[in-house]
mmCIF file of C-alpha atoms in Angstrom:
data_model
loop_
_atom_site.group_PDB
_atom_site.id
_atom_site.type_symbol
_atom_site.label_atom_id
_atom_site.label_comp_id
_atom_site.label_asym_id
_atom_site.label_seq_id
_atom_site.Cartn_x
_atom_site.Cartn_y
_atom_site.Cartn_z
ATOM 1 C CA UNK A 269 84.012 2.238 11.953
ATOM 2 C CA UNK A 270 82.009 -0.875 12.764
ATOM 3 C CA UNK A 271 79.901 -2.483 10.069
ATOM 4 C CA UNK A 272 79.201 -6.193 10.185
ATOM 5 C CA UNK A 273 76.794 -8.508 8.343
ATOM 6 C CA UNK A 274 77.708 -11.675 10.267
ATOM 7 C CA UNK A 275 75.716 -13.270 13.064
ATOM 8 C CA UNK A 276 77.473 -14.044 16.321
ATOM 9 C CA UNK A 277 78.704 -17.673 15.990
ATOM 10 C CA UNK A 278 77.089 -18.835 19.243
ATOM 11 C CA UNK A 279 73.730 -17.362 18.302
ATOM 12 C CA UNK A 280 74.055 -18.772 14.791
ATOM 13 C CA UNK A 281 74.286 -22.258 16.339
ATOM 14 C CA UNK A 282 70.941 -21.615 18.005
ATOM 15 C CA UNK A 283 69.454 -20.385 14.739
ATOM 16 C CA UNK A 284 70.705 -23.512 12.972
ATOM 17 C CA UNK A 285 69.013 -25.659 15.624
ATOM 18 C CA UNK A 286 65.777 -23.680 15.246
ATOM 19 C CA UNK A 287 65.845 -24.101 11.469
ATOM 20 C CA UNK A 288 66.195 -27.878 11.690
ATOM 21 C CA UNK A 289 63.646 -28.127 14.495
ATOM 22 C CA UNK A 290 61.004 -26.058 12.684
ATOM 23 C CA UNK A 291 61.443 -27.877 9.373
ATOM 24 C CA UNK A 292 61.354 -31.408 10.760
ATOM 25 C CA UNK A 293 59.359 -31.218 14.005
ATOM 26 C CA UNK A 294 57.008 -28.239 13.738
ATOM 27 C CA UNK A 295 56.011 -27.941 10.077
ATOM 28 C CA UNK A 296 54.234 -31.349 10.190
ATOM 29 C CA UNK A 297 51.750 -29.776 12.621
ATOM 30 C CA UNK A 298 50.795 -27.249 9.929
ATOM 31 C CA UNK A 299 49.614 -30.141 7.773
ATOM 32 C CA UNK A 300 47.869 -32.221 10.429
ATOM 33 C CA UNK A 301 46.234 -29.343 12.370
ATOM 34 C CA UNK A 302 46.152 -26.354 9.984
ATOM 35 C CA UNK A 303 43.602 -24.365 12.008
ATOM 36 C CA UNK A 304 44.316 -25.400 15.593
ATOM 37 C CA UNK A 305 47.388 -23.344 16.473
ATOM 38 C CA UNK A 306 45.492 -20.772 18.573
ATOM 39 C CA UNK A 307 43.029 -23.128 20.227
ATOM 40 C CA UNK A 308 43.353 -24.361 23.823
ATOM 41 C CA UNK A 309 45.137 -27.688 23.826
ATOM 42 C CA UNK A 310 43.213 -30.911 24.403
ATOM 43 C CA UNK A 311 44.872 -34.181 25.416
ATOM 44 C CA UNK A 312 45.577 -35.222 21.818
ATOM 45 C CA UNK A 313 47.300 -31.919 21.026
ATOM 46 C CA UNK A 314 49.208 -31.885 24.324
ATOM 47 C CA UNK A 315 50.709 -35.282 23.601
ATOM 48 C CA UNK A 316 52.521 -33.764 20.623
ATOM 49 C CA UNK A 317 52.796 -30.070 21.429
ATOM 50 C CA UNK A 318 53.956 -30.076 25.055
ATOM 51 C CA UNK A 319 57.146 -32.108 24.368
ATOM 52 C CA UNK A 320 58.003 -29.748 21.497
ATOM 53 C CA UNK A 321 57.560 -26.732 23.760
ATOM 54 C CA UNK A 322 59.783 -28.416 26.328
ATOM 55 C CA UNK A 323 62.550 -28.903 23.773
ATOM 56 C CA UNK A 324 62.393 -25.179 23.045
ATOM 57 C CA UNK A 325 62.604 -24.405 26.772
ATOM 58 C CA UNK A 326 65.543 -26.800 27.151
ATOM 59 C CA UNK A 327 67.345 -24.827 24.445
ATOM 60 C CA UNK A 328 66.653 -21.562 26.278
ATOM 61 C CA UNK A 329 64.539 -20.267 23.392
ATOM 62 C CA UNK A 330 61.092 -20.000 24.950
ATOM 63 C CA UNK A 331 59.558 -16.494 24.902
ATOM 64 C CA UNK A 332 62.862 -14.917 23.890
ATOM 65 C CA UNK A 333 61.304 -11.446 23.664
ATOM 66 C CA UNK A 334 60.848 -11.394 27.434
ATOM 67 C CA UNK A 335 63.315 -10.305 30.070
ATOM 68 C CA UNK A 336 65.119 -13.061 32.035
ATOM 69 C CA UNK A 337 63.032 -12.242 35.112
ATOM 70 C CA UNK A 338 59.974 -13.327 33.117
ATOM 71 C CA UNK A 339 61.543 -16.516 31.811
ATOM 72 C CA UNK A 340 62.897 -15.168 28.517
ATOM 73 C CA UNK A 341 66.306 -14.233 27.199
ATOM 74 C CA UNK A 342 65.757 -10.496 26.852
ATOM 75 C CA UNK A 343 66.813 -10.653 23.214
ATOM 76 C CA UNK A 344 66.855 -7.342 21.420
ATOM 77 C CA UNK A 345 64.965 -6.754 18.201
ATOM 78 C CA UNK A 346 67.853 -7.817 15.969
ATOM 79 C CA UNK A 347 68.150 -11.293 17.468
ATOM 80 C CA UNK A 348 64.374 -11.597 17.542
ATOM 81 C CA UNK A 349 64.239 -10.650 13.863
ATOM 82 C CA UNK A 350 66.682 -13.411 12.927
ATOM 83 C CA UNK A 351 64.688 -15.894 14.996
ATOM 84 C CA UNK A 352 61.343 -14.795 13.545
ATOM 85 C CA UNK A 353 62.698 -15.189 10.018
ATOM 86 C CA UNK A 354 62.781 -18.927 10.657
ATOM 87 C CA UNK A 355 59.508 -19.083 12.591
ATOM 88 C CA UNK A 356 57.748 -17.396 9.673
ATOM 89 C CA UNK A 357 57.931 -20.645 7.700
ATOM 90 C CA UNK A 358 55.300 -22.292 9.924
ATOM 91 C CA UNK A 359 51.940 -21.280 11.384
ATOM 92 C CA UNK A 360 52.557 -23.430 14.475
ATOM 93 C CA UNK A 361 56.136 -22.305 15.129
ATOM 94 C CA UNK A 362 55.289 -19.084 17.041
ATOM 95 C CA UNK A 363 53.073 -21.086 19.422
ATOM 96 C CA UNK A 364 55.770 -23.700 19.994
ATOM 97 C CA UNK A 365 58.287 -20.929 20.776
ATOM 98 C CA UNK A 366 55.920 -18.840 22.933
ATOM 99 C CA UNK A 367 55.961 -15.901 20.532
ATOM 100 C CA UNK A 368 52.499 -16.017 18.950
ATOM 101 C CA UNK A 369 50.539 -12.871 18.194
ATOM 102 C CA UNK A 370 48.654 -11.230 19.789
ATOM 103 C CA UNK A 371 49.915 -12.832 23.003
ATOM 104 C CA UNK A 372 53.526 -11.669 22.691
ATOM 105 C CA UNK A 373 52.538 -8.023 22.452
ATOM 106 C CA UNK A 374 49.931 -8.395 25.164
ATOM 107 C CA UNK A 375 52.444 -10.040 27.479
ATOM 108 C CA UNK A 376 54.938 -7.278 26.765
ATOM 109 C CA UNK A 377 52.616 -4.438 27.761
ATOM 110 C CA UNK A 378 51.430 -6.267 30.888
ATOM 111 C CA UNK A 379 55.084 -6.791 31.812
ATOM 112 C CA UNK A 380 55.785 -3.077 31.252
ATOM 113 C CA UNK A 381 52.649 -1.525 32.683
ATOM 114 C CA UNK A 382 50.846 -4.160 34.735
ATOM 115 C CA UNK A 383 50.470 -4.097 38.498
ATOM 116 C CA UNK A 384 51.790 -7.031 40.554
ATOM 117 C CA UNK A 385 48.214 -8.302 40.849
ATOM 118 C CA UNK A 386 47.643 -8.084 37.084
ATOM 119 C CA UNK A 387 50.899 -9.884 36.371
ATOM 120 C CA UNK A 388 50.037 -12.680 38.782
ATOM 121 C CA UNK A 389 46.557 -13.129 37.317
ATOM 122 C CA UNK A 390 47.283 -12.864 33.608
ATOM 123 C CA UNK A 391 50.959 -12.645 32.741
ATOM 124 C CA UNK A 392 52.426 -15.890 34.046
ATOM 125 C CA UNK A 393 49.750 -18.194 32.557
ATOM 126 C CA UNK A 394 50.174 -16.308 29.264
ATOM 127 C CA UNK A 395 53.947 -16.765 29.379
ATOM 128 C CA UNK A 396 53.509 -20.450 30.127
ATOM 129 C CA UNK A 397 51.405 -20.830 26.995
ATOM 130 C CA UNK A 398 48.459 -22.114 28.999
ATOM 131 C CA UNK A 399 46.018 -19.358 28.015
ATOM 132 C CA UNK A 400 45.417 -17.043 25.062
ATOM 133 C CA UNK A 401 44.475 -13.368 24.949
ATOM 134 C CA UNK A 402 43.070 -10.790 22.560
ATOM 135 C CA UNK A 403 43.777 -7.144 21.813
ATOM 136 C CA UNK A 404 40.441 -5.383 21.418
ATOM 137 C CA UNK A 405 41.184 -2.009 19.840
ATOM 138 C CA UNK A 406 39.758 -1.598 16.311
ATOM 139 C CA UNK A 407 36.099 -0.574 15.918
ATOM 140 C CA UNK A 408 33.758 -1.345 12.997
ATOM 141 C CA UNK A 409 32.923 2.284 12.245
ATOM 142 C CA UNK A 410 36.449 3.553 12.903
ATOM 143 C CA UNK A 411 38.781 1.084 11.263
ATOM 144 C CA UNK A 412 42.248 2.630 11.328
ATOM 145 C CA UNK A 413 40.792 6.061 12.166
ATOM 146 C CA UNK A 414 41.015 6.256 15.943
ATOM 147 C CA UNK A 415 39.189 9.587 15.895
ATOM 148 C CA UNK A 416 36.093 7.571 14.950
ATOM 149 C CA UNK A 417 36.244 5.273 17.978
ATOM 150 C CA UNK A 418 33.199 5.355 20.227
ATOM 151 C CA UNK A 419 33.748 2.767 22.962
ATOM 152 C CA UNK A 420 33.735 4.393 26.398
ATOM 153 C CA UNK A 421 34.670 3.455 29.941
ATOM 154 C CA UNK A 422 32.850 5.544 32.551
ATOM 155 C CA UNK A 423 33.633 5.706 36.262
ATOM 156 C CA UNK A 424 30.931 4.365 38.567
ATOM 157 C CA UNK A 425 32.180 4.372 42.137
ATOM 158 C CA UNK A 426 35.215 2.107 42.312
ATOM 159 C CA UNK A 427 34.376 0.491 38.976
ATOM 160 C CA UNK A 428 34.602 1.276 35.284
ATOM 161 C CA UNK A 429 31.647 0.523 32.995
ATOM 162 C CA UNK A 430 32.536 -0.212 29.363
ATOM 163 C CA UNK A 431 30.128 0.232 26.443
ATOM 164 C CA UNK A 432 30.774 -0.023 22.717
ATOM 165 C CA UNK A 433 31.732 -2.399 19.906
ATOM 166 C CA UNK A 434 35.049 -3.753 18.697
ATOM 167 C CA UNK A 435 35.997 -5.378 15.422
ATOM 168 C CA UNK A 436 38.707 -7.843 14.404
ATOM 169 C CA UNK A 437 39.618 -8.699 17.978
ATOM 170 C CA UNK A 438 41.828 -11.599 16.940
ATOM 171 C CA UNK A 439 41.414 -14.898 18.752
ATOM 172 C CA UNK A 440 38.746 -13.608 21.152
ATOM 173 C CA UNK A 441 36.774 -16.851 20.904
ATOM 174 C CA UNK A 442 39.637 -18.712 22.583
ATOM 175 C CA UNK A 443 40.926 -15.925 24.841
ATOM 176 C CA UNK A 444 40.891 -15.960 28.631
ATOM 177 C CA UNK A 445 41.106 -12.176 28.814
ATOM 178 C CA UNK A 446 40.850 -9.117 26.594
ATOM 179 C CA UNK A 447 42.870 -5.918 26.532
ATOM 180 C CA UNK A 448 40.290 -3.261 25.676
ATOM 181 C CA UNK A 449 40.956 0.320 24.553
ATOM 182 C CA UNK A 450 38.215 2.792 25.469
ATOM 183 C CA UNK A 451 37.630 6.508 25.885
ATOM 184 C CA UNK A 452 37.821 7.615 29.500
ATOM 185 C CA UNK A 453 37.832 11.306 28.528
ATOM 186 C CA UNK A 454 36.339 12.064 25.108
ATOM 187 C CA UNK A 455 37.033 15.782 25.373
ATOM 188 C CA UNK A 456 40.767 15.071 25.605
ATOM 189 C CA UNK A 457 40.712 13.431 22.170
ATOM 190 C CA UNK A 458 41.974 10.008 21.114
ATOM 191 C CA UNK A 459 45.650 10.460 21.956
ATOM 192 C CA UNK A 460 45.126 11.713 25.508
ATOM 193 C CA UNK A 461 41.652 10.494 26.381
ATOM 194 C CA UNK A 462 41.850 6.718 25.883
ATOM 195 C CA UNK A 463 42.814 4.079 28.417
ATOM 196 C CA UNK A 464 43.537 0.350 28.406
ATOM 197 C CA UNK A 465 41.712 -2.237 30.504
ATOM 198 C CA UNK A 466 42.288 -5.888 31.329
ATOM 199 C CA UNK A 467 38.917 -7.625 31.091
ATOM 200 C CA UNK A 468 38.247 -11.290 31.861
ATOM 201 C CA UNK A 469 36.524 -13.019 28.943
ATOM 202 C CA UNK A 470 33.680 -14.281 31.151
ATOM 203 C CA UNK A 471 32.758 -10.801 32.440
ATOM 204 C CA UNK A 472 28.993 -10.227 32.080
ATOM 205 C CA UNK A 473 27.994 -7.966 29.216
ATOM 206 C CA UNK A 474 30.508 -9.244 26.646
ATOM 207 C CA UNK A 475 28.893 -10.698 23.530
ATOM 208 C CA UNK A 476 30.801 -12.042 20.558
ATOM 209 C CA UNK A 477 28.385 -11.259 17.755
ATOM 210 C CA UNK A 478 30.404 -13.010 15.048
ATOM 211 C CA UNK A 479 33.738 -14.687 14.454
ATOM 212 C CA UNK A 480 34.826 -13.619 10.985
ATOM 213 C CA UNK A 481 37.094 -15.909 8.989
ATOM 214 C CA UNK A 482 39.997 -14.607 6.946
ATOM 215 C CA UNK A 483 39.724 -15.285 3.241
ATOM 216 C CA UNK A 484 41.979 -18.350 3.396
ATOM 217 C CA UNK A 485 40.116 -19.917 6.344
ATOM 218 C CA UNK A 486 36.970 -22.076 6.488
ATOM 219 C CA UNK A 487 34.061 -20.009 7.819
ATOM 220 C CA UNK A 488 33.691 -22.189 10.897
ATOM 221 C CA UNK A 489 37.324 -21.579 11.878
ATOM 222 C CA UNK A 490 37.008 -17.790 11.957
ATOM 223 C CA UNK A 491 38.503 -16.069 14.985
ATOM 224 C CA UNK A 492 38.385 -12.351 14.102
ATOM 225 C CA UNK A 493 35.712 -11.305 16.544
ATOM 226 C CA UNK A 494 33.037 -8.646 16.309
ATOM 227 C CA UNK A 495 32.346 -7.923 19.979
ATOM 228 C CA UNK A 496 29.661 -5.910 21.747
ATOM 229 C CA UNK A 497 30.446 -4.538 25.214
ATOM 230 C CA UNK A 498 27.229 -3.670 27.039
ATOM 231 C CA UNK A 499 27.547 -2.300 30.589
ATOM 232 C CA UNK A 500 30.663 -4.393 31.153
ATOM 233 C CA UNK A 501 31.669 -3.614 34.725
ATOM 234 C CA UNK A 502 35.289 -3.994 35.780
ATOM 235 C CA UNK A 503 37.045 -2.867 38.978
ATOM 236 C CA UNK A 504 39.400 0.119 39.069
ATOM 237 C CA UNK A 505 42.256 -2.396 39.279
ATOM 238 C CA UNK A 506 41.492 -3.403 35.674
ATOM 239 C CA UNK A 507 43.144 -0.224 34.350
ATOM 240 C CA UNK A 508 46.361 -1.148 32.509
ATOM 241 C CA UNK A 509 48.877 1.659 32.769
ATOM 242 C CA UNK A 510 47.852 5.203 33.517
ATOM 243 C CA UNK A 511 44.477 6.671 32.701
ATOM 244 C CA UNK A 512 44.546 8.433 29.321
ATOM 245 C CA UNK A 513 47.810 6.753 28.273
ATOM 246 C CA UNK A 514 46.495 4.023 25.986
ATOM 247 C CA UNK A 515 48.541 5.216 23.014
ATOM 248 C CA UNK A 516 51.790 5.124 24.959
ATOM 249 C CA UNK A 517 50.937 1.575 26.001
ATOM 250 C CA UNK A 518 50.021 0.635 22.432
ATOM 251 C CA UNK A 519 53.289 2.009 21.033
ATOM 252 C CA UNK A 520 55.294 -0.477 23.089
ATOM 253 C CA UNK A 521 53.119 -3.278 21.777
ATOM 254 C CA UNK A 522 52.889 -2.384 18.099
ATOM 255 C CA UNK A 523 56.442 -1.264 17.295
ATOM 256 C CA UNK A 524 58.187 -4.564 17.886
ATOM 257 C CA UNK A 525 55.233 -6.514 16.532
ATOM 258 C CA UNK A 526 55.558 -4.868 13.132
ATOM 259 C CA UNK A 527 59.226 -5.881 12.942
ATOM 260 C CA UNK A 528 58.282 -9.457 13.851
ATOM 261 C CA UNK A 529 55.561 -9.550 11.184
ATOM 262 C CA UNK A 530 57.992 -8.259 8.580
ATOM 263 C CA UNK A 531 60.713 -10.746 9.435
ATOM 264 C CA UNK A 532 58.315 -13.680 9.514
ATOM 265 C CA UNK A 533 57.231 -12.563 6.076
ATOM 266 C CA UNK A 534 60.883 -12.738 4.987
ATOM 267 C CA UNK A 535 60.888 -16.380 6.045
ATOM 268 C CA UNK A 536 57.622 -17.075 4.236
ATOM 269 C CA UNK A 537 58.775 -15.334 1.054
ATOM 270 C CA UNK A 538 62.059 -17.256 1.180
ATOM 271 C CA UNK A 539 60.055 -20.473 1.276
ATOM 272 C CA UNK A 540 58.158 -19.344 -1.841
ATOM 273 C CA UNK A 541 61.476 -18.556 -3.551
ATOM 274 C CA UNK A 542 62.854 -21.968 -2.556
ATOM 275 C CA UNK A 543 59.803 -23.616 -4.105
ATOM 276 C CA UNK A 544 60.192 -21.546 -7.278
ATOM 277 C CA UNK A 545 63.827 -22.552 -7.743
ATOM 278 C CA UNK A 546 63.165 -26.236 -7.127
ATOM 279 C CA UNK A 547 60.281 -26.216 -9.592
ATOM 280 C CA UNK A 548 62.355 -24.379 -12.196
ATOM 281 C CA UNK A 549 65.099 -26.991 -11.995
ATOM 282 C CA UNK A 550 62.700 -29.944 -11.951
ATOM 283 C CA UNK A 551 60.095 -29.084 -14.594
ATOM 284 C CA UNK A 552 60.976 -29.740 -18.251
ATOM 285 C CA UNK A 553 58.987 -28.322 -21.174
ATOM 286 C CA UNK A 554 59.878 -28.811 -24.848
ATOM 287 C CA UNK A 555 63.161 -30.395 -23.937
ATOM 288 C CA UNK A 556 64.421 -27.636 -21.630
ATOM 289 C CA UNK A 557 64.037 -27.044 -17.922
ATOM 290 C CA UNK A 558 62.115 -23.992 -16.788
ATOM 291 C CA UNK A 559 65.367 -22.798 -15.226
ATOM 292 C CA UNK A 560 66.736 -22.290 -18.732
ATOM 293 C CA UNK A 561 63.889 -19.987 -19.744
ATOM 294 C CA UNK A 562 64.722 -16.286 -19.631
ATOM 295 C CA UNK A 563 61.367 -15.302 -18.129
ATOM 296 C CA UNK A 564 61.786 -17.745 -15.254
ATOM 297 C CA UNK A 565 65.366 -16.589 -14.736
ATOM 298 C CA UNK A 566 64.020 -13.036 -14.468
ATOM 299 C CA UNK A 567 61.450 -14.168 -11.885
ATOM 300 C CA UNK A 568 64.169 -15.769 -9.784
ATOM 301 C CA UNK A 569 66.619 -12.863 -10.059
ATOM 302 C CA UNK A 570 63.972 -10.239 -9.248
ATOM 303 C CA UNK A 571 62.702 -12.262 -6.300
ATOM 304 C CA UNK A 572 66.184 -12.783 -4.894
ATOM 305 C CA UNK A 573 67.061 -9.088 -5.154
ATOM 306 C CA UNK A 574 63.726 -7.906 -3.787
ATOM 307 C CA UNK A 575 63.862 -10.263 -0.816
ATOM 308 C CA UNK A 576 67.490 -9.472 -0.005
ATOM 309 C CA UNK A 577 66.817 -5.727 -0.033
ATOM 310 C CA UNK A 578 63.770 -6.115 2.175
ATOM 311 C CA UNK A 579 65.538 -8.449 4.613
ATOM 312 C CA UNK A 580 68.408 -6.003 5.075
ATOM 313 C CA UNK A 581 65.970 -3.129 5.613
ATOM 314 C CA UNK A 582 64.104 -5.056 8.306
ATOM 315 C CA UNK A 583 67.325 -6.092 10.037
ATOM 316 C CA UNK A 584 68.606 -2.509 9.948
ATOM 317 C CA UNK A 585 65.335 -1.320 11.512
ATOM 318 C CA UNK A 586 65.640 -3.937 14.258
ATOM 319 C CA UNK A 587 69.251 -2.864 14.844
ATOM 320 C CA UNK A 588 68.160 0.776 15.045
ATOM 321 C CA UNK A 589 65.537 -0.042 17.684
ATOM 322 C CA UNK A 590 68.168 -1.824 19.758
ATOM 323 C CA UNK A 591 70.570 1.078 19.335
ATOM 324 C CA UNK A 592 68.140 3.868 20.231
ATOM 325 C CA UNK A 593 65.835 1.952 22.590
ATOM 326 C CA UNK A 594 63.134 4.263 21.283
ATOM 327 C CA UNK A 595 60.320 3.009 19.052
ATOM 328 C CA UNK A 596 59.111 6.564 18.401
ATOM 329 C CA UNK A 597 62.515 7.535 17.000
ATOM 330 C CA UNK A 598 62.347 4.548 14.637
ATOM 331 C CA UNK A 599 58.731 5.058 13.587
ATOM 332 C CA UNK A 600 59.586 6.082 10.007
ATOM 333 C CA UNK A 601 61.501 2.880 9.290
ATOM 334 C CA UNK A 602 58.998 0.695 11.142
ATOM 335 C CA UNK A 603 56.212 2.114 8.970
ATOM 336 C CA UNK A 604 58.321 1.672 5.839
ATOM 337 C CA UNK A 605 58.941 -2.024 6.395
ATOM 338 C CA UNK A 606 55.279 -2.391 7.297
ATOM 339 C CA UNK A 607 54.026 -1.132 3.946
ATOM 340 C CA UNK A 608 56.699 -3.072 2.038
ATOM 341 C CA UNK A 609 55.748 -6.381 3.687
ATOM 342 C CA UNK A 610 52.624 -7.245 1.654
ATOM 343 C CA UNK A 611 54.176 -6.170 -1.660
ATOM 344 C CA UNK A 612 57.314 -8.266 -1.224
ATOM 345 C CA UNK A 613 55.281 -11.313 -0.244
ATOM 346 C CA UNK A 614 52.775 -10.844 -3.050
ATOM 347 C CA UNK A 615 55.394 -10.343 -5.757
ATOM 348 C CA UNK A 616 57.518 -13.351 -4.858
ATOM 349 C CA UNK A 617 54.607 -15.705 -4.278
ATOM 350 C CA UNK A 618 52.952 -14.562 -7.517
ATOM 351 C CA UNK A 619 56.113 -15.421 -9.470
ATOM 352 C CA UNK A 620 56.337 -18.772 -7.725
ATOM 353 C CA UNK A 621 52.718 -19.508 -8.631
ATOM 354 C CA UNK A 622 53.487 -18.752 -12.276
ATOM 355 C CA UNK A 623 56.454 -21.105 -12.312
ATOM 356 C CA UNK A 624 54.351 -23.864 -10.744
ATOM 357 C CA UNK A 625 51.693 -23.392 -13.419
ATOM 358 C CA UNK A 626 48.266 -24.915 -12.796
ATOM 359 C CA UNK A 627 49.571 -26.711 -9.706
ATOM 360 C CA UNK A 628 50.356 -23.332 -8.150
ATOM 361 C CA UNK A 629 46.700 -22.296 -8.004
ATOM 362 C CA UNK A 630 45.543 -25.468 -6.279
ATOM 363 C CA UNK A 631 45.590 -26.327 -2.612
ATOM 364 C CA UNK A 632 48.165 -29.039 -3.242
ATOM 365 C CA UNK A 633 50.915 -26.509 -2.443
ATOM 366 C CA UNK A 634 51.107 -23.834 0.290
ATOM 367 C CA UNK A 635 51.366 -21.087 -2.351
ATOM 368 C CA UNK A 636 47.653 -20.291 -2.392
ATOM 369 C CA UNK A 637 47.625 -19.611 1.342
ATOM 370 C CA UNK A 638 50.855 -17.609 1.078
ATOM 371 C CA UNK A 639 49.416 -15.503 -1.758
ATOM 372 C CA UNK A 640 46.250 -14.663 0.129
ATOM 373 C CA UNK A 641 48.308 -13.785 3.197
ATOM 374 C CA UNK A 642 49.728 -10.769 1.342
ATOM 375 C CA UNK A 643 46.549 -8.632 1.436
ATOM 376 C CA UNK A 644 46.025 -9.682 5.043
ATOM 377 C CA UNK A 645 49.481 -8.322 5.880
ATOM 378 C CA UNK A 646 48.507 -5.091 4.131
ATOM 379 C CA UNK A 647 45.900 -4.516 6.853
ATOM 380 C CA UNK A 648 47.372 -6.066 10.007
ATOM 381 C CA UNK A 649 48.565 -3.404 12.491
ATOM 382 C CA UNK A 650 47.325 -0.585 10.274
ATOM 383 C CA UNK A 651 46.609 -0.413 6.537
ATOM 384 C CA UNK A 652 49.362 0.232 4.020
ATOM 385 C CA UNK A 653 47.982 3.670 3.126
ATOM 386 C CA UNK A 654 48.330 4.933 6.713
ATOM 387 C CA UNK A 655 51.962 3.878 6.878
ATOM 388 C CA UNK A 656 52.747 5.377 3.482
ATOM 389 C CA UNK A 657 51.426 8.714 4.723
ATOM 390 C CA UNK A 658 53.407 8.473 7.962
ATOM 391 C CA UNK A 659 56.655 7.758 6.123
ATOM 392 C CA UNK A 660 56.104 10.577 3.641
ATOM 393 C CA UNK A 661 55.434 13.064 6.425
ATOM 394 C CA UNK A 662 58.503 11.935 8.361
ATOM 395 C CA UNK A 663 60.743 12.198 5.290
ATOM 396 C CA UNK A 664 59.420 15.661 4.377
ATOM 397 C CA UNK A 665 60.245 16.929 7.883
ATOM 398 C CA UNK A 666 63.911 16.398 7.022
ATOM 399 C CA UNK A 667 63.745 18.974 4.212
ATOM 400 C CA UNK A 668 63.103 22.697 3.811
ATOM 401 C CA UNK A 669 61.413 24.599 1.008
ATOM 402 C CA UNK A 670 63.509 27.002 -1.050
ATOM 403 C CA UNK A 671 62.692 30.702 -1.057
ATOM 404 C CA UNK A 672 64.132 31.070 -4.549
ATOM 405 C CA UNK A 673 62.142 31.041 -7.747
ATOM 406 C CA UNK A 674 64.367 28.166 -8.923
ATOM 407 C CA UNK A 675 65.142 24.832 -7.253
ATOM 408 C CA UNK A 676 68.435 24.462 -5.393
ATOM 409 C CA UNK A 677 69.868 22.309 -8.185
ATOM 410 C CA UNK A 678 68.924 24.793 -10.938
ATOM 411 C CA UNK A 679 71.976 24.503 -13.194
ATOM 412 C CA UNK A 680 72.088 28.064 -14.611
ATOM 413 C CA UNK A 681 71.936 29.517 -11.081
ATOM 414 C CA UNK A 682 74.610 27.134 -9.791
ATOM 415 C CA UNK A 683 76.814 27.769 -12.808
ATOM 416 C CA UNK A 684 76.657 31.522 -12.210
ATOM 417 C CA UNK A 685 77.563 30.990 -8.543
ATOM 418 C CA UNK A 686 80.398 28.592 -9.458
ATOM 419 C CA UNK A 687 81.981 30.938 -12.015
ATOM 420 C CA UNK A 688 81.744 33.831 -9.548
ATOM 421 C CA UNK A 689 83.399 31.701 -6.828
ATOM 422 C CA UNK A 690 86.239 30.731 -9.157
ATOM 423 C CA UNK A 691 86.750 34.323 -10.332
ATOM 424 C CA UNK A 692 85.707 33.493 -13.858
ATOM 425 C CA UNK A 693 82.697 35.795 -14.126
#
């Protein structure tokens, strides 16, 4: 029987380097440029950012989710989870390591399903970190309900013509191209009638109506786009993957992404716990440190246990994906860690805010941004309620109803059976 909770020593050396590098070289960018991490780089940014990216490349850690043929290491989900735990501390870290969303997922599906022409046009510049992309799937009237989607792509000779609206297309204002999901056969329904398209951002007919800001962002920095597609004409070569197979394409993109989100949240929650412990040891009230107060000790103990449980669950899910090589087979656990993510982050950050007192609700610490990230994580890649339902359904499939009037563990019935079996009736 093999059961091991240790990281391979050679990989641990890399993780140790990443931890030091992120803390000392990357986290300063979060303070100096808090809203610039997904913007195209100007000369001032390049002076700082490009050398950092080069250090990551020199360590063989650039775009680690990609296969070696694409310039990555081909790391499985378990190694990626351990790496993302560290990157979760910093908003700039994913960009510096070539693993920023939505570009990682977009690169992955182009690598899996793209034609040689599509890869040459979009994939390599994306892998090099020279351009950004957006994933244009959600619709304002549909939300998480894909059956309510209305965007269509209709054949017109050798072209496709796209019409409809999309909502929360992250980073569209800075993207070079969009990946757009649209109905190509409405009668076939959402799971068999939708297709994916690669659409250049400057294609006529695309209008960004608004760039919504998340609740922790200044309004002018918003990058969650509300987009109108009006007679957007693209060639037949814009089809990504097979016609009608958008959901199969999306599954490759979303499965790993949810693990990455969860593990980055582990890193962020750990930072909140670190801050809580430091504050508890440093702050003295009425002659005693906060660390000596039973309530604060409870906060710390609960946070430690909650985070450790969650971390192990995420790592086990990543391990299971590597073992089965089948995201569909792991869907139950992927959904479970997805709906746990916002709760774990909220609970630990909330306790840390309490221990910091009035300082915790100001913008003088990162806790306010961490706290408001929790509800955001409850909606990213599908709302919590959808994933709760999916997990419940998957768990119930593993059980059968009883035909008896009484439950299987009805003690009088079992006692009668036991005494009969033992010849005591």
